[in-house]
Coordinates of C-alpha atoms and ligand atoms in Angstrom, one line a residue:
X6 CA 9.6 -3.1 -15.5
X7 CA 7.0 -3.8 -18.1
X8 CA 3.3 -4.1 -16.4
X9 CA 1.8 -5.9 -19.3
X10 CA 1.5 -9.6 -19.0
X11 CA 3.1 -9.4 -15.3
X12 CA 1.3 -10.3 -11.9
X13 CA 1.1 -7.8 -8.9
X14 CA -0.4 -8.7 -5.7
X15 CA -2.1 -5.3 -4.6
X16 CA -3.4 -5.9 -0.5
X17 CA -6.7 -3.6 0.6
X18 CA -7.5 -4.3 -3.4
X19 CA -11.1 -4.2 -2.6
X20 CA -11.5 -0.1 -2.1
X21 CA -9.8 3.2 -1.7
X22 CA -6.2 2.9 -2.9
X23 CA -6.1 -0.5 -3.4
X24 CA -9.1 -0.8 -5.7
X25 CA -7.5 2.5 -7.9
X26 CA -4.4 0.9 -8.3
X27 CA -5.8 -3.0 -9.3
X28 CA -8.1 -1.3 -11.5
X29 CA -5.1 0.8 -13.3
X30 CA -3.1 -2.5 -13.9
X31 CA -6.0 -4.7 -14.7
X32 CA -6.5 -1.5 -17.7
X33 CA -2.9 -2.0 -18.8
X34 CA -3.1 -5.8 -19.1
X35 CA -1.5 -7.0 -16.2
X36 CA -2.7 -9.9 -13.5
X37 CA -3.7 -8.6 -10.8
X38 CA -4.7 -10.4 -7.4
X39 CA -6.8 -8.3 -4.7
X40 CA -6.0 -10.0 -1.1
X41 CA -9.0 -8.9 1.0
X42 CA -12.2 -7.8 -0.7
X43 CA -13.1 -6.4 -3.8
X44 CA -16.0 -4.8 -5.8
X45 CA -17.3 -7.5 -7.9
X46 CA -18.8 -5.7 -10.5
X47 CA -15.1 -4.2 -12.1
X48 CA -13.9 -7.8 -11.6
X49 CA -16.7 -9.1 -14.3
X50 CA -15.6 -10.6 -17.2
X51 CA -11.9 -10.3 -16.1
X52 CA -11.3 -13.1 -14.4
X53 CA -8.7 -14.9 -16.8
X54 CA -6.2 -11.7 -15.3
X55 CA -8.0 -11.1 -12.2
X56 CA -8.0 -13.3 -8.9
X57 CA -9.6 -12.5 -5.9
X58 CA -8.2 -13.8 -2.3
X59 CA -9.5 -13.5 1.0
X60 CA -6.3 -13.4 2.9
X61 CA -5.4 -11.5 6.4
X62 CA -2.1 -9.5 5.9
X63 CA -1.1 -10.4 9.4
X64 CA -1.3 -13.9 8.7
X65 CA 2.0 -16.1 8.2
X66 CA -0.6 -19.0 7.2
X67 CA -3.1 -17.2 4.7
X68 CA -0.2 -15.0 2.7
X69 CA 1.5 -18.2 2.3
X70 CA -1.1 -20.1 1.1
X71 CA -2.0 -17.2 -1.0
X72 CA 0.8 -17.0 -2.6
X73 CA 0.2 -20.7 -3.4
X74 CA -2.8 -19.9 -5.3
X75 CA -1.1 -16.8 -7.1
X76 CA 1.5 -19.4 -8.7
X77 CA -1.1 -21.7 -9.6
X78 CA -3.0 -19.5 -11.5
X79 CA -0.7 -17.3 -12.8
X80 CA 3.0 -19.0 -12.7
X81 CA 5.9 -18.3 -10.4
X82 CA 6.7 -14.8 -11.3
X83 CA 5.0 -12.5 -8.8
X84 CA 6.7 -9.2 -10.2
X85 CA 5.3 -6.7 -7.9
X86 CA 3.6 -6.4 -4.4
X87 CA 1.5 -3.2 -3.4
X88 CA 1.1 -3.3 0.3
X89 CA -2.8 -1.2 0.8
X90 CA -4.2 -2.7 2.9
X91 CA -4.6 -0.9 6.4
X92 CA -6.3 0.6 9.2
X93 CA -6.9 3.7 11.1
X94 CA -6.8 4.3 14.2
X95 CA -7.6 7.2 17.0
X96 CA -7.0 7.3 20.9
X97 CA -4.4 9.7 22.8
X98 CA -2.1 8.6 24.6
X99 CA -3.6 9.6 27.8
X100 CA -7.3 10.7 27.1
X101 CA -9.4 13.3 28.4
X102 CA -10.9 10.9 30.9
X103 CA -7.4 10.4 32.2
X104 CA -6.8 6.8 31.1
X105 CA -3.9 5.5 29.1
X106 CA -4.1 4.2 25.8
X107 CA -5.5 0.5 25.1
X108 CA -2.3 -1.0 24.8
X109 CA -4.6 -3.4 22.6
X110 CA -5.8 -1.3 20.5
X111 CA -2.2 0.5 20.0
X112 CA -0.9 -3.2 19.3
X113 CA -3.7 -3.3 16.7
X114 CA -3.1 -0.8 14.8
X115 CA 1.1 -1.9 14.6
X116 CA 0.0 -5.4 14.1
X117 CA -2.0 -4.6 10.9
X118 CA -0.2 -1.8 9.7
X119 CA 3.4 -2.0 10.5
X120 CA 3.4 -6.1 10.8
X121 CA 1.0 -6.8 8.3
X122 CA 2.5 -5.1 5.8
X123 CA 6.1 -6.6 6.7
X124 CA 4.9 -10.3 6.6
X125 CA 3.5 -9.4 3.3
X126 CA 6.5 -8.2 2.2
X127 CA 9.2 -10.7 3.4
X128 CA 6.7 -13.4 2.1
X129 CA 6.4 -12.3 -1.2
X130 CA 10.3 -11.3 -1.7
X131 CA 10.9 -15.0 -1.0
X132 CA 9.0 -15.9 -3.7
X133 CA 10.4 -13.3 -5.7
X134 CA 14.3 -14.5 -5.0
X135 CA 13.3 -17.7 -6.8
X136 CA 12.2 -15.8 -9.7
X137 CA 13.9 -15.4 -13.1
X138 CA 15.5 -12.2 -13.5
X139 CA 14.3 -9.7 -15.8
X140 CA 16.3 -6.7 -17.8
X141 CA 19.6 -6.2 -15.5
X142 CA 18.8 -8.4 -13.1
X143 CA 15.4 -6.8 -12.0
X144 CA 13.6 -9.4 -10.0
X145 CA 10.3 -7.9 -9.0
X146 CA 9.1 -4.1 -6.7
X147 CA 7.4 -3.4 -3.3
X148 CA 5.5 -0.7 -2.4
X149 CA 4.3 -0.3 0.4
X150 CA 1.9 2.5 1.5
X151 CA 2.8 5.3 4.5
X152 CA 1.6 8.0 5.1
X153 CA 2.3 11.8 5.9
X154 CA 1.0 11.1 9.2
X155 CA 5.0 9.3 9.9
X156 CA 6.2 12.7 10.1
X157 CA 2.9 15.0 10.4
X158 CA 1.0 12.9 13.0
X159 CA -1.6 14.7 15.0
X160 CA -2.7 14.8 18.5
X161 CA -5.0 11.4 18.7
X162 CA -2.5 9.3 15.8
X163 CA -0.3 8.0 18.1
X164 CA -0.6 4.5 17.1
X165 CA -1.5 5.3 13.5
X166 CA 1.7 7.4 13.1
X167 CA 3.8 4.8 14.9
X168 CA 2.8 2.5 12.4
X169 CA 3.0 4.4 9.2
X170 CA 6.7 5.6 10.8
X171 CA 7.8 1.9 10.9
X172 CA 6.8 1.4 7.3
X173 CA 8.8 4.4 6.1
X174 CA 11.3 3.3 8.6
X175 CA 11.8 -0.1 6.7
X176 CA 12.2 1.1 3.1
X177 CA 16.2 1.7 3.3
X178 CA 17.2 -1.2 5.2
X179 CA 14.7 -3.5 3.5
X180 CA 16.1 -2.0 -0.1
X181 CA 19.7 -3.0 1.5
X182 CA 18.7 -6.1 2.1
X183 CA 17.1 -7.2 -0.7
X184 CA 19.3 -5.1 -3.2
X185 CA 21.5 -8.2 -4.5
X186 CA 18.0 -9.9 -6.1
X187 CA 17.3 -7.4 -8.3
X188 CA 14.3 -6.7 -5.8
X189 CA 13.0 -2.8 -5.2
X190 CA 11.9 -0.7 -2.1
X191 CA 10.0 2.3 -2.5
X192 CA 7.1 3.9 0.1
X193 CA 4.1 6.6 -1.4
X194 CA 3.2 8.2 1.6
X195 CA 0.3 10.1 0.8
X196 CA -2.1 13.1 1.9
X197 CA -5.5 13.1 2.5
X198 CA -7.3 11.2 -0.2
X199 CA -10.9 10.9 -0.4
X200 CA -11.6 6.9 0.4
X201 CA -13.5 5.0 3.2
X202 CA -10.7 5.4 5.9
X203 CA -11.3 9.2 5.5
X204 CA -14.8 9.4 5.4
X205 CA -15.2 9.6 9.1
X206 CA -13.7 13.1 9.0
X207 CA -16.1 15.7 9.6
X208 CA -16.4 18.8 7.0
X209 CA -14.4 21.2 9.7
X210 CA -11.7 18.8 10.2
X211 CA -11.1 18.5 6.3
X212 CA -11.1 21.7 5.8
X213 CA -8.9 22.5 8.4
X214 CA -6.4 20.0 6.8
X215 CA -7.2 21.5 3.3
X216 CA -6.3 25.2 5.0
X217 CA -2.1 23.0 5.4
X218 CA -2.5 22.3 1.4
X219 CA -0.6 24.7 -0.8
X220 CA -1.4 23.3 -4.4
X221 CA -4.0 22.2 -5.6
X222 CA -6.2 22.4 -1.9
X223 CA -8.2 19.3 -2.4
X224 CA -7.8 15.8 -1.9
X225 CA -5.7 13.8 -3.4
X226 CA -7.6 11.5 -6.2
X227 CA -7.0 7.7 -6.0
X228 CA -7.5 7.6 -9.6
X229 CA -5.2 9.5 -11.8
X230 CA -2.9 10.7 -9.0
X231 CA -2.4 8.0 -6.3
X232 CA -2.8 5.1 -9.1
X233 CA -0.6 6.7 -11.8
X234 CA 2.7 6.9 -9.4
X235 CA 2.5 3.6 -8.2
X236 CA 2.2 2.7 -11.8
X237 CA 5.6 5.0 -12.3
X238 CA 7.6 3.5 -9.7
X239 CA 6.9 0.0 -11.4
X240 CA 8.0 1.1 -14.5
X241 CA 10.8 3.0 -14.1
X242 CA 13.6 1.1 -12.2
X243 CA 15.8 3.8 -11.2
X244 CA 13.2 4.5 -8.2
X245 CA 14.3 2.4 -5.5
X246 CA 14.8 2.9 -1.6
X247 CA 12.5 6.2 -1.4
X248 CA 10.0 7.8 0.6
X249 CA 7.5 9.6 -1.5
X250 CA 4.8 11.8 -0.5
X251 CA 1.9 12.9 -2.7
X252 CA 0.1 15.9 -0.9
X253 CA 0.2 19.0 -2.6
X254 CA 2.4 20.0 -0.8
X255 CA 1.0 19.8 2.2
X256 CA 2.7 20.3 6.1
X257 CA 0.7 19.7 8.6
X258 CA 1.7 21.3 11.6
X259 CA -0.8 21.3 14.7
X260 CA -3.8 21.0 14.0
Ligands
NAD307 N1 -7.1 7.7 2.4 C1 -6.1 8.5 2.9 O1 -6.3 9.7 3.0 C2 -4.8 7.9 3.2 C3 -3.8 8.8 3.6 C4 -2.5 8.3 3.9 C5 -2.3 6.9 3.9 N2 -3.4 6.1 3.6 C6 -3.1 4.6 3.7 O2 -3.4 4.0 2.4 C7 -3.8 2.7 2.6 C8 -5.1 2.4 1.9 O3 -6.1 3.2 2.6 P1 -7.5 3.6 1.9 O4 -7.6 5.1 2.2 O5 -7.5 3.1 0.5 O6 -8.4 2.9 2.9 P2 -9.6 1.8 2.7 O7 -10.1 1.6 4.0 O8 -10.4 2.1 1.6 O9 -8.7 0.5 2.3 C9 -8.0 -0.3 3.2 C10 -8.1 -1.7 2.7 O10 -7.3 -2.5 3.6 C11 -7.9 -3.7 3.8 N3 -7.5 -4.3 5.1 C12 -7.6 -3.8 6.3 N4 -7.1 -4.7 7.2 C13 -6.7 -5.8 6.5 C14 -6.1 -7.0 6.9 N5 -5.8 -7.3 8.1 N6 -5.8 -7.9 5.9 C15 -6.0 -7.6 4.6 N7 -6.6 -6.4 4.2 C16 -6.9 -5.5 5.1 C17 -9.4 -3.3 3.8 O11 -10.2 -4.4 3.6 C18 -9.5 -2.3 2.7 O12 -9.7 -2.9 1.5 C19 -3.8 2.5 4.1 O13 -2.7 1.8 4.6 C20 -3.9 3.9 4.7 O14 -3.4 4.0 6.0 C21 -4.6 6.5 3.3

């Protein structure tokens, strides 16, 4: 699929992953909407391919009307959706004090992860059934964002994990199902990359992660590495139903 001149929706636009991969398709002349927040400055000047919506993932009611304003600015061909936006999340399921696990907070963390990034998903490929098709048939592509934590998870990611293993989960059967339309699945499920949601991470616990890298034992750059495969998987249409990590090779085991 050709990014120039198309629109992609990217959710969690406003920093981290998100805000790498708006800014790499904004470069290469697409439209690009940020659901969330964003950083104003890069938007300047842009606006004629840029729109910026405040819109809960999670919300049946604010992704629809969003999607709304998407058509009305840019037309009815929403091309491409990539799900960011996300939280983490730490608690044991029985801590140290002896108490369960908030079943709130665990319901959080699925609810914005796991849920949020399906009613994202389902709402946009609705629009995207309606669309005119492209080259053989190709309607529009999802990706959604995992983690290595689905099949890594560490003592304390319980709910992260559980929600990051639901999105990798859904990429086969939600491929299956949305096959016929032309419409693709793929899920990056990345390593540690240096954005907000890490930043809490103290030096000892990076570098014990870093110790689990094989090649190159760093971080994972949003921009350059995590940006430039999403930008692959729109382009080349071949990639559909997938799991991809980008890690270095990394394999956590316990930590
Ligand atoms: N940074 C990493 O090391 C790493 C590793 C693996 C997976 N991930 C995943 O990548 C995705 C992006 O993470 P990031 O590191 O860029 O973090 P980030 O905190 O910089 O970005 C997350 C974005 O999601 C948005 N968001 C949160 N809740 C939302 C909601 N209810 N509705 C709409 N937007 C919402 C936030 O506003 C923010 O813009 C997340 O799903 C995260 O789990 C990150």
């Amino acid at each position: 699929m050709y990014i120039k001149g198309n629109t992609f929706i990217v959710t969690g636009g406003g920093s981290g992953l998100g805000l790498s991969t708006a800014q790499e398709l904004l470069k290469l002349e697409a439209n690009v909407i940020d659901l969330k927040n964003t950083e104003e400055s890069f938007y300047k000047g842009r606006e004629k391919n840029f729109l910026f919506i405040q819109a809960d993932i999670t919300s049946e009611k604010e992704i629809t009307k969003a999607i709304q304003q998407v058509i009305e600015k840019f037309g009815k061909n929403i091309r491409g959706v990539i799900n960011c936006g996300g939280i983490g999340g730490v608690g044991k399921t029985v801590g140290s004090n002896g108490m369960p696990l908030d079943l709130d907070l665990f319901k959080f963390v699925v609810n914005v992860n796991l849920i949020g990034t399906f009613n994202v998903c389902r709402l946009v490929a609705a629009q995207m059934v309606k669309q005119k098709p492209l080259e053989e048939g190709e309607r529009g592509v999802i990706i959604n964002v995992s983690s290595i934590a689905y099949q890594d998870g560490q003592m304390g990611q319980v709910s992260y994990s559980a929600s990051k293993g639901g999105i990798a989960s859904m990429t086969l059967p939600m491929t299956r199902d949305l096959s016929k339309f032309g419409i693709r699945v793929v899920t990056v499920a990345p390593g540690p990359f240096e954005t907000p949601m890490i930043s809490h991470l103290n030096e000892r616990s990076k570098q014990k992660i870093l110790n689990q890298t094989e090649f190159p034992a760093r971080p994972g750059k949003s921009d350059g590495e995590f940006n430039k495969l999403v930008i692959h998987l729109i382009e080349n249409t071949y990639m559909n139903g997938e799991i991809i990590r980008i890690d270095g090779g990394i394999r956590l085991g316990k930590l």
